[in-house]
Amino acid sequence: MANTALPSRASLAGRLDDLPFTRRHLRLLTGSGVGWALDAMDVGLISFVIAALGQQWALTKTEAGWIASVGFIGMALGATLGGLLADRLGRRQVFALTLLIYGVATGASALVGSIALLLVLRFFVGLGLGAELPVASTYVSEFAPARIRGRLIVILEAFWAVGWTAAALIGFLVIPASESGWRWAFALGAIPAVYALVVRWGMPESPRWLASRGRIAEAERIVAEFEADAGIVAGPPIRREPQSRALAVTARARLATLLNAEFRLRTLCLWIVWLCVNFAYYGAFIWIPSILVDAGFDLVRSFGFTLIITLAQLPGYAVAAWLIELWGRRTTLSVFLVGSAGSAVLFGTATSESGIIAAGMALSFFNLGAWGALYAVTPEIYPTSLRGTGSGWAAGVGRIASIVAPLAVPVLLVAGGAPLLFVVFGACFVLAAVAAWGLADRRGVALDDR
């Protein structure tokens, strides 16, 4: 006989939210985080490769800009398709597939001998990378207990700093070592192809997604494993919810729901934040090594400065992870965005070595802390049936700005140099800080499982 009067813990979502942080949570966070770090390493490497190829292949600024931008074109397409596929096929399946695609494409990039082939492969790298990032944050958020969900997503995002630091080390130690240094850098980026197999077979599917698809027994088994790890005796079986509980069950319905009366404001504000942060972040960090070279620093020295600047990302994430459960999502995000704006202006006007490094470190600190908060809030504001779609489309819309940014940077540098460029980036951060107040703040609140 069906149990129609279940205690609160019998709800699958409630049981997930009631869990303490367990070893299984740690393995899941670490497994997803390593994939995230490998993504960052790939994105970071291209900034150093562009600076090296600019000298070896005598690239124009436009050609260098296209090497960066074509990857972001792939990322835009990958993010929008990846989110839809994650809601249809599952979080874990798409996560593993995307790692495999961009890992293989990155490794193949080590063998290219022309700009044309490099552009093709960078597109496929972006396709895999763009799909992976929003899927990973959605995946972890659906396992995380409500009281620490934001903090765990910021910690997940902090793996980006680990990967970018690895890229900076490779850029500093490997790329300048020989004319083939950039090829070895790409070869190291193929590691995700191997890691994809570990992800596919070693991590569970999201119970929330399984339950939304009617696969209750599988969801129950996974939640029970987490409870057993925490020493909790499983409650009675969860009740099967009617199919009508999902807000949207087709791709077209999911896309339409993003802009209905309930979600329109938060969706539009979210897209504005993603657009502005992508433009400013990728415009700055993809070009910083090249900008420093143009300022008169040699390749090794500019890469060394970039490495020091990159190290400030980790404390930025750490502070954001602490504040996001103390201040809430919107306040934390907007404060770090305002800090990013001020740091951008200081960096653009700095003239001394110490000023460049200090302003660059501040920009890393605030900008990456803002990224952590943004990735925490994005999946939370949508229900389970369109969480992947909402996260993926926000990232995809944001990638439009990351496509434009590397192409716009040379134009802005010619028009007004680094001061104008970084004032524009600062204005983008301010606009994003204002738009952040249109987002829903779900600190400590259970995820919407419709």
Coordinates of N, CA, C and O in Angstrom, one line a residue, residues 72-196:
F72 N 35.4 30.8 -28.1 CA 34.2 31.3 -27.4 C 32.9 31.1 -28.3 O 31.8 30.9 -27.7
I73 N 33.1 31.1 -29.6 CA 31.9 30.7 -30.4 C 31.5 29.3 -30.1 O 30.3 29.0 -30.0
G74 N 32.4 28.4 -30.0 CA 32.1 27.0 -29.7 C 31.5 26.9 -28.3 O 30.6 26.2 -28.0
M75 N 32.0 27.8 -27.3 CA 31.5 27.8 -26.0 C 30.1 28.2 -25.9 O 29.3 27.7 -25.1
A76 N 29.7 29.2 -26.7 CA 28.4 29.7 -26.7 C 27.4 28.6 -27.2 O 26.4 28.4 -26.6
L77 N 27.8 27.9 -28.3 CA 26.9 26.9 -28.8 C 26.9 25.7 -27.8 O 25.9 25.1 -27.5
G78 N 28.1 25.4 -27.2 CA 28.2 24.2 -26.3 C 27.3 24.5 -25.0 O 26.7 23.6 -24.5
A79 N 27.4 25.7 -24.5 CA 26.6 26.0 -23.3 C 25.1 25.8 -23.5 O 24.4 25.3 -22.6
T80 N 24.6 26.4 -24.6 CA 23.2 26.3 -24.8 C 22.7 24.9 -25.1 O 21.7 24.4 -24.6
L81 N 23.5 24.1 -25.9 CA 23.1 22.7 -26.2 C 23.4 21.9 -25.0 O 22.6 20.9 -24.7
G82 N 24.5 22.1 -24.3 CA 24.8 21.3 -23.1 C 23.8 21.3 -22.0 O 23.4 20.3 -21.4
G83 N 23.2 22.5 -21.8 CA 22.2 22.7 -20.8 C 20.9 21.9 -21.1 O 20.3 21.2 -20.3
L84 N 20.5 22.0 -22.4 CA 19.3 21.3 -22.9 C 19.6 19.8 -22.8 O 18.7 19.0 -22.3
L85 N 20.8 19.3 -23.2 CA 21.1 17.9 -23.1 C 21.1 17.4 -21.7 O 20.7 16.3 -21.4
A86 N 21.6 18.2 -20.8 CA 21.7 17.8 -19.3 C 20.3 17.6 -18.7 O 20.1 16.8 -17.9
D87 N 19.4 18.4 -19.2 CA 18.0 18.2 -18.7 C 17.3 17.0 -19.3 O 16.4 16.5 -18.8
R88 N 17.8 16.6 -20.5 CA 17.2 15.5 -21.2 C 17.9 14.2 -20.9 O 17.3 13.1 -20.7
L89 N 19.2 14.2 -20.9 CA 20.0 12.9 -20.8 C 20.6 12.7 -19.4 O 21.1 11.6 -19.2
G90 N 20.7 13.7 -18.6 CA 21.3 13.6 -17.3 C 22.6 14.4 -17.2 O 23.2 14.8 -18.2
R91 N 22.9 14.8 -16.0 CA 24.1 15.7 -15.7 C 25.4 15.0 -16.0 O 26.3 15.5 -16.6
R92 N 25.5 13.8 -15.4 CA 26.8 13.1 -15.4 C 27.2 12.7 -16.9 O 28.4 12.8 -17.3
Q93 N 26.2 12.2 -17.7 CA 26.5 11.8 -19.1 C 27.1 13.0 -19.9 O 28.1 12.8 -20.6
V94 N 26.5 14.1 -19.8 CA 26.9 15.3 -20.5 C 28.3 15.8 -20.0 O 29.1 16.2 -20.8
F95 N 28.4 15.8 -18.7 CA 29.7 16.2 -18.1 C 30.9 15.4 -18.7 O 31.9 15.9 -19.1
A96 N 30.7 14.1 -18.7 CA 31.8 13.2 -19.2 C 32.0 13.4 -20.7 O 33.2 13.5 -21.2
L97 N 31.0 13.5 -21.5 CA 31.1 13.7 -22.9 C 31.8 15.0 -23.3 O 32.7 15.0 -24.2
T98 N 31.5 16.0 -22.6 CA 32.1 17.3 -22.9 C 33.6 17.3 -22.6 O 34.4 17.9 -23.3
L99 N 34.0 16.7 -21.5 CA 35.4 16.6 -21.1 C 36.1 15.9 -22.2 O 37.3 16.3 -22.6
L100 N 35.5 14.8 -22.7 CA 36.2 14.0 -23.8 C 36.4 14.8 -25.0 O 37.5 14.8 -25.6
I101 N 35.3 15.6 -25.4 CA 35.4 16.3 -26.7 C 36.5 17.4 -26.6 O 37.4 17.5 -27.5
Y102 N 36.6 18.2 -25.6 CA 37.6 19.3 -25.6 C 39.0 18.8 -25.2 O 40.0 19.3 -25.7
G103 N 39.0 17.6 -24.5 CA 40.4 17.1 -24.2 C 41.0 16.6 -25.5 O 42.2 16.8 -25.7
V104 N 40.3 15.9 -26.3 CA 40.9 15.3 -27.6 C 41.2 16.5 -28.5 O 42.3 16.5 -29.2
A105 N 40.3 17.5 -28.6 CA 40.6 18.6 -29.5 C 41.8 19.4 -29.1 O 42.6 19.9 -29.9
T106 N 42.0 19.6 -27.8 CA 43.2 20.3 -27.3 C 44.4 19.6 -27.6 O 45.4 20.1 -28.0
G107 N 44.4 18.2 -27.4 CA 45.6 17.4 -27.7 C 46.0 17.5 -29.2 O 47.1 17.6 -29.5
A108 N 44.9 17.5 -30.0 CA 45.2 17.6 -31.5 C 45.7 18.9 -31.9 O 46.5 19.1 -32.9
S109 N 45.5 20.0 -31.1 CA 45.9 21.3 -31.4 C 47.5 21.4 -31.4 O 48.1 22.3 -32.0
A110 N 48.1 20.4 -30.6 CA 49.5 20.4 -30.5 C 50.2 20.1 -31.9 O 51.4 20.3 -32.0
L111 N 49.5 19.5 -32.8 CA 50.0 19.1 -34.0 C 49.8 20.0 -35.2 O 50.3 19.7 -36.3
V112 N 49.1 21.1 -35.0 CA 48.7 22.0 -36.1 C 49.9 22.7 -36.7 O 50.9 23.0 -36.0
G113 N 49.8 23.1 -38.0 CA 50.8 23.8 -38.6 C 50.3 25.1 -39.3 O 51.1 25.8 -40.0
S114 N 49.0 25.4 -39.1 CA 48.4 26.5 -39.8 C 47.4 27.1 -38.9 O 46.8 26.5 -38.0
I115 N 47.1 28.4 -39.1 CA 46.1 29.1 -38.3 C 44.7 28.5 -38.6 O 43.9 28.3 -37.6
A116 N 44.4 28.2 -39.8 CA 43.1 27.6 -40.2 C 42.8 26.4 -39.4 O 41.7 26.3 -38.8
L117 N 43.7 25.4 -39.3 CA 43.4 24.2 -38.6 C 43.3 24.5 -37.1 O 42.5 23.9 -36.4
L118 N 44.1 25.4 -36.6 CA 44.1 25.7 -35.2 C 42.7 26.3 -34.8 O 42.1 26.0 -33.8
L119 N 42.2 27.1 -35.7 CA 40.8 27.7 -35.5 C 39.8 26.7 -35.4 O 38.9 26.7 -34.6
V120 N 39.8 25.7 -36.3 CA 38.8 24.6 -36.3 C 38.9 23.8 -35.0 O 37.8 23.6 -34.4
L121 N 40.1 23.5 -34.6 CA 40.2 22.7 -33.3 C 39.8 23.5 -32.1 O 39.2 23.0 -31.2
R122 N 40.1 24.8 -32.1 CA 39.7 25.7 -31.0 C 38.2 25.8 -30.9 O 37.7 25.9 -29.8
F123 N 37.5 25.7 -32.0 CA 36.0 25.7 -32.0 C 35.5 24.5 -31.2 O 34.6 24.6 -30.4
F124 N 36.1 23.3 -31.5 CA 35.7 22.1 -30.9 C 36.1 22.1 -29.4 O 35.3 21.5 -28.6
V125 N 37.2 22.6 -29.1 CA 37.6 22.8 -27.7 C 36.5 23.6 -27.0 O 36.1 23.2 -25.9
G126 N 36.1 24.7 -27.6 CA 35.1 25.6 -27.0 C 33.8 24.9 -26.8 O 33.0 25.1 -25.9
L127 N 33.4 24.1 -27.8 CA 32.2 23.3 -27.8 C 32.1 22.5 -26.6 O 31.0 22.5 -25.8
G128 N 33.1 21.7 -26.3 CA 33.1 20.9 -25.1 C 33.2 21.6 -23.8 O 32.4 21.4 -22.9
L129 N 34.1 22.6 -23.8 CA 34.2 23.4 -22.6 C 33.0 24.2 -22.2 O 32.6 24.3 -21.1
G130 N 32.3 24.8 -23.2 CA 31.1 25.6 -23.0 C 30.0 24.8 -22.4 O 29.2 25.3 -21.5
A131 N 29.9 23.5 -22.8 CA 28.8 22.7 -22.2 C 29.1 22.2 -20.8 O 28.2 22.0 -20.0
E132 N 30.4 22.0 -20.5 CA 30.8 21.4 -19.3 C 30.6 22.3 -18.1 O 30.1 21.9 -17.0
L133 N 30.9 23.6 -18.1 CA 30.9 24.4 -17.0 C 29.5 24.6 -16.3 O 29.4 24.4 -15.1
P134 N 28.5 25.0 -17.1 CA 27.2 25.1 -16.4 C 26.6 23.8 -15.9 O 25.9 23.7 -15.0
V135 N 26.9 22.7 -16.7 CA 26.5 21.4 -16.2 C 27.1 21.0 -14.9 O 26.4 20.4 -14.0
A136 N 28.4 21.2 -14.8 CA 29.1 20.9 -13.5 C 28.5 21.6 -12.3 O 28.3 21.0 -11.2
S137 N 28.2 22.9 -12.5 CA 27.7 23.7 -11.3 C 26.3 23.2 -11.0 O 25.9 23.1 -9.8
T138 N 25.5 22.9 -12.0 CA 24.1 22.3 -11.8 C 24.2 21.0 -11.1 O 23.5 20.7 -10.1
Y139 N 25.1 20.2 -11.5 CA 25.3 18.8 -10.9 C 25.6 18.9 -9.4 O 25.0 18.3 -8.6
V140 N 26.6 19.7 -9.1 CA 27.0 19.8 -7.7 C 25.9 20.5 -6.8 O 25.7 20.0 -5.7
S141 N 25.2 21.5 -7.4 CA 24.2 22.2 -6.6 C 23.1 21.2 -6.2 O 22.4 21.4 -5.2
E142 N 22.8 20.2 -7.1 CA 21.7 19.3 -6.8 C 22.0 18.3 -5.8 O 21.1 17.6 -5.3
F143 N 23.3 18.1 -5.4 CA 23.7 17.2 -4.3 C 23.9 18.0 -3.0 O 23.8 17.4 -1.9
A144 N 24.2 19.3 -3.1 CA 24.6 20.0 -1.9 C 23.5 20.3 -0.9 O 22.4 20.7 -1.3
P145 N 23.7 20.1 0.4 CA 22.7 20.5 1.4 C 22.4 22.0 1.3 O 23.4 22.8 1.0
A146 N 21.2 22.4 1.5 CA 20.8 23.8 1.3 C 21.6 24.8 2.1 O 21.9 25.9 1.6
R147 N 22.0 24.4 3.3 CA 22.6 25.4 4.2 C 24.1 25.8 3.7 O 24.6 26.8 4.1
I148 N 24.7 24.9 2.9 CA 26.0 25.2 2.5 C 26.1 25.1 1.0 O 27.2 25.1 0.4
R149 N 25.0 25.1 0.3 CA 25.0 25.0 -1.2 C 25.8 26.0 -1.9 O 26.7 25.8 -2.7
G150 N 25.6 27.3 -1.5 CA 26.3 28.4 -2.2 C 27.8 28.3 -1.9 O 28.6 28.5 -2.8
R151 N 28.2 27.9 -0.7 CA 29.6 27.8 -0.4 C 30.3 26.7 -1.2 O 31.4 26.9 -1.7
L152 N 29.6 25.5 -1.4 CA 30.2 24.4 -2.1 C 30.4 24.8 -3.6 O 31.4 24.4 -4.2
I153 N 29.4 25.6 -4.2 CA 29.6 26.0 -5.6 C 30.7 27.0 -5.7 O 31.5 26.9 -6.7
V154 N 30.9 27.8 -4.8 CA 32.1 28.8 -4.9 C 33.4 28.0 -4.7 O 34.3 28.3 -5.4
I155 N 33.4 27.0 -3.9 CA 34.6 26.1 -3.8 C 34.8 25.4 -5.1 O 36.0 25.2 -5.5
L156 N 33.7 24.9 -5.7 CA 33.9 24.2 -7.0 C 34.5 25.2 -8.0 O 35.4 24.9 -8.7
E157 N 34.0 26.4 -8.0 CA 34.5 27.5 -8.9 C 36.0 27.8 -8.6 O 36.8 28.2 -9.5
A158 N 36.4 27.6 -7.3 CA 37.8 27.9 -6.9 C 38.7 27.0 -7.6 O 39.9 27.3 -7.8
F159 N 38.3 25.8 -8.1 CA 39.2 24.9 -8.9 C 39.6 25.6 -10.2 O 40.6 25.2 -10.8
W160 N 38.8 26.6 -10.6 CA 39.2 27.4 -11.8 C 40.6 28.1 -11.5 O 41.4 28.1 -12.4
A161 N 40.7 28.6 -10.3 CA 42.0 29.2 -10.0 C 43.2 28.2 -10.0 O 44.3 28.6 -10.4
V162 N 42.9 27.0 -9.6 CA 43.9 26.0 -9.6 C 44.4 25.7 -11.0 O 45.5 25.6 -11.4
G163 N 43.4 25.6 -11.9 CA 43.6 25.3 -13.3 C 44.3 26.4 -14.0 O 45.3 26.3 -14.8
W164 N 43.9 27.7 -13.7 CA 44.5 28.8 -14.3 C 45.9 29.0 -13.8 O 46.8 29.4 -14.6
T165 N 46.2 28.7 -12.6 CA 47.5 28.8 -12.0 C 48.4 27.7 -12.7 O 49.6 28.0 -13.1
A166 N 47.9 26.5 -13.0 CA 48.6 25.5 -13.7 C 49.0 26.0 -15.1 O 50.1 25.8 -15.6
A167 N 48.0 26.7 -15.7 CA 48.2 27.3 -17.1 C 49.3 28.3 -17.0 O 50.2 28.4 -17.9
A168 N 49.3 29.1 -15.9 CA 50.3 30.2 -15.8 C 51.7 29.6 -15.6 O 52.7 30.0 -16.1
L169 N 51.8 28.5 -14.8 CA 53.0 27.8 -14.6 C 53.6 27.2 -15.9 O 54.8 27.3 -16.2
I170 N 52.7 26.5 -16.7 CA 53.0 26.0 -18.0 C 53.5 27.1 -18.9 O 54.5 27.0 -19.6
G171 N 52.8 28.2 -18.9 CA 53.1 29.4 -19.7 C 54.5 29.9 -19.3 O 55.3 30.3 -20.2
F172 N 54.8 29.9 -18.0 CA 56.0 30.5 -17.5 C 57.2 29.5 -17.7 O 58.3 30.0 -18.1
L173 N 57.0 28.2 -17.5 CA 58.1 27.3 -17.6 C 58.2 26.5 -18.9 O 59.3 26.2 -19.3
V174 N 57.1 26.2 -19.5 CA 57.2 25.3 -20.7 C 57.2 26.1 -22.0 O 58.0 25.8 -22.9
I175 N 56.3 27.0 -22.2 CA 56.1 27.7 -23.5 C 57.4 28.5 -23.9 O 57.8 28.3 -25.1
P176 N 58.0 29.2 -23.0 CA 59.2 30.0 -23.5 C 60.5 29.1 -23.6 O 61.5 29.6 -24.1
A177 N 60.4 27.8 -23.2 CA 61.6 27.0 -23.2 C 62.1 26.6 -24.6 O 63.3 26.4 -24.7
S178 N 61.2 26.6 -25.5 CA 61.6 26.2 -26.9 C 60.5 26.7 -27.9 O 59.4 27.1 -27.5
E179 N 60.8 26.6 -29.2 CA 59.9 27.0 -30.2 C 58.6 26.1 -30.2 O 57.6 26.4 -30.6
S180 N 58.8 24.8 -29.7 CA 57.7 23.9 -29.6 C 57.0 23.9 -28.2 O 56.2 23.0 -27.9
G181 N 57.4 24.9 -27.4 CA 56.8 24.9 -26.1 C 55.3 25.0 -26.1 O 54.6 24.3 -25.2
W182 N 54.7 25.8 -27.0 CA 53.3 25.9 -27.0 C 52.6 24.6 -27.4 O 51.5 24.3 -27.0
R183 N 53.3 23.8 -28.2 CA 52.8 22.4 -28.6 C 52.7 21.5 -27.4 O 51.8 20.8 -27.2
W184 N 53.8 21.6 -26.6 CA 53.8 20.8 -25.4 C 52.7 21.2 -24.4 O 52.1 20.4 -23.7
A185 N 52.4 22.5 -24.4 CA 51.3 23.0 -23.5 C 50.0 22.5 -24.0 O 49.2 22.0 -23.1
F186 N 49.7 22.4 -25.3 CA 48.5 21.8 -25.7 C 48.4 20.3 -25.4 O 47.3 19.8 -25.1
A187 N 49.5 19.6 -25.6 CA 49.6 18.2 -25.3 C 49.2 17.9 -23.8 O 48.4 17.0 -23.5
L188 N 49.6 18.8 -22.9 CA 49.3 18.6 -21.5 C 47.8 18.9 -21.3 O 47.1 18.3 -20.4
G189 N 47.2 19.7 -22.2 CA 45.7 20.0 -22.1 C 44.9 18.8 -22.5 O 43.7 18.8 -22.3
A190 N 45.5 17.7 -23.0 CA 44.7 16.5 -23.4 C 44.3 15.7 -22.3 O 43.6 14.7 -22.4
I191 N 44.8 16.0 -21.1 CA 44.6 15.1 -19.9 C 43.1 14.9 -19.7 O 42.6 13.8 -19.3
P192 N 42.2 15.9 -19.9 CA 40.8 15.7 -19.7 C 40.2 14.5 -20.5 O 39.2 13.9 -20.0
A193 N 40.8 14.1 -21.6 CA 40.2 13.0 -22.4 C 40.3 11.7 -21.5 O 39.4 10.9 -21.6
V194 N 41.4 11.6 -20.7 CA 41.5 10.4 -19.9 C 40.6 10.6 -18.6 O 39.9 9.6 -18.2
Y195 N 40.6 11.8 -18.1 CA 39.8 12.0 -16.9 C 38.3 11.8 -17.2 O 37.5 11.4 -16.3
A196 N 37.8 12.0 -18.4 CA 36.4 11.8 -18.7 C 36.0 10.4 -18.4 O 34.8 10.2 -18.0

